[in-house]
Short mmCIF file of C-alpha atoms in Angstrom, two decimals:
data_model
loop_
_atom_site.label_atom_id
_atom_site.label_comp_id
_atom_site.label_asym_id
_atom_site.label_seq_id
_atom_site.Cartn_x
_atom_site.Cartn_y
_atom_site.Cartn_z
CA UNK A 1 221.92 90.73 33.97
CA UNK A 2 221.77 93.51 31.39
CA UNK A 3 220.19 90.48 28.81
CA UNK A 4 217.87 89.10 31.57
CA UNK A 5 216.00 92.21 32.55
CA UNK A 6 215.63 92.95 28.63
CA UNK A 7 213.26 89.80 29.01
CA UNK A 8 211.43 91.25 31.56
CA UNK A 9 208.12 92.86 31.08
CA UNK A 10 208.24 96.64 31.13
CA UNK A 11 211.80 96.72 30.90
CA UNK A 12 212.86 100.16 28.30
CA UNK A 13 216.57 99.67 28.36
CA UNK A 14 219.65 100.73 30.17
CA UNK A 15 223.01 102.84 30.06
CA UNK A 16 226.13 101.43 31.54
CA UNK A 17 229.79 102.86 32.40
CA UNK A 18 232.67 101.06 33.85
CA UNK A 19 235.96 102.77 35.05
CA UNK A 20 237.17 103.89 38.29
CA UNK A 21 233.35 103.27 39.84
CA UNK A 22 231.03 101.38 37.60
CA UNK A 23 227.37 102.31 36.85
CA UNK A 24 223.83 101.61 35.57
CA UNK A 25 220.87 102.83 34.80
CA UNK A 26 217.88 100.86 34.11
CA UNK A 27 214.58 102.07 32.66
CA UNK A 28 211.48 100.55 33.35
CA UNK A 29 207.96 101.08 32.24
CA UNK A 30 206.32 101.80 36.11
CA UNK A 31 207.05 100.41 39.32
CA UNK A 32 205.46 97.65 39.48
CA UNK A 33 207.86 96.49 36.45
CA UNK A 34 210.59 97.64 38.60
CA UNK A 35 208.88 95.56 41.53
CA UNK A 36 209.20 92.33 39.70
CA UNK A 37 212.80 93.40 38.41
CA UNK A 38 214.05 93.59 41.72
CA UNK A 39 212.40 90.31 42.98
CA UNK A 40 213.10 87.90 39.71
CA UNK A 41 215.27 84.85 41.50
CA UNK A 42 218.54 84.94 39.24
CA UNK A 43 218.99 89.38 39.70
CA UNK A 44 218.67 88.30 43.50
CA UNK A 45 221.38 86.03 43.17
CA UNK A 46 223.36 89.00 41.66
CA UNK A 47 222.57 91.21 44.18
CA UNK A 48 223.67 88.68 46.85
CA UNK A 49 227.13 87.98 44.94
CA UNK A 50 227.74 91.40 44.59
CA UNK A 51 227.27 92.46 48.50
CA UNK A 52 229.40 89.42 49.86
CA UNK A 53 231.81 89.96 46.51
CA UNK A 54 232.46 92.45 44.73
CA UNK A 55 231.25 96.01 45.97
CA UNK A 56 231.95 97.30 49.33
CA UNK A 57 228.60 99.58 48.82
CA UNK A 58 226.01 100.33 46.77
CA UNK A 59 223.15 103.04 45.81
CA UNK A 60 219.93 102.33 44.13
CA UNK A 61 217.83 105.35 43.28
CA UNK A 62 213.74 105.34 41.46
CA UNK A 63 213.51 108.95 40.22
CA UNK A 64 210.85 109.84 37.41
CA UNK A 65 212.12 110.80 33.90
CA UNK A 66 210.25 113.96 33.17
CA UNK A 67 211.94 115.10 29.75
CA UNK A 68 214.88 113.28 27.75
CA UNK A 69 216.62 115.37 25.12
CA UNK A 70 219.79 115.78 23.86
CA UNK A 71 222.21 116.67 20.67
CA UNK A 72 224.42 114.60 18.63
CA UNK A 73 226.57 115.31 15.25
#
């Protein structure tokens, strides 16, 4: 999935981390680019598999990015 929404238009990137609970975070451009993210046919596939296979629940949250900073050696 992570390759197939780097096709998609508007897509900015993502951050990913798997142990005990697994997560991502995908950035996108605006919602509409988020819109068509969540509607291409093979990511609702995914999202199908996932429900009936693999997760038990899940959360999906849109939140605005108003300042992204950090600090690295």
């Amino acid at each position: 999935m992570e390759h197939l929404a780097s096709l998609q238009e508007g897509y900015l990137g993502h951050d990913s981390a798997r142990e005990e609970v697994g997560i991502t975070v995908s950035y996108w451009k605006d919602l509409d680019s988020i819109k068509h993210w969540k509607a291409q046919s093979d990511h609702l596939l995914a999202q199908q598999m996932g429900r009936e296979k693999w997760y038990a629940s899940f959360k999906t949250r849109i939140c605005l990015v108003e300042r992204d900073y950090g600090f690295e050696r």
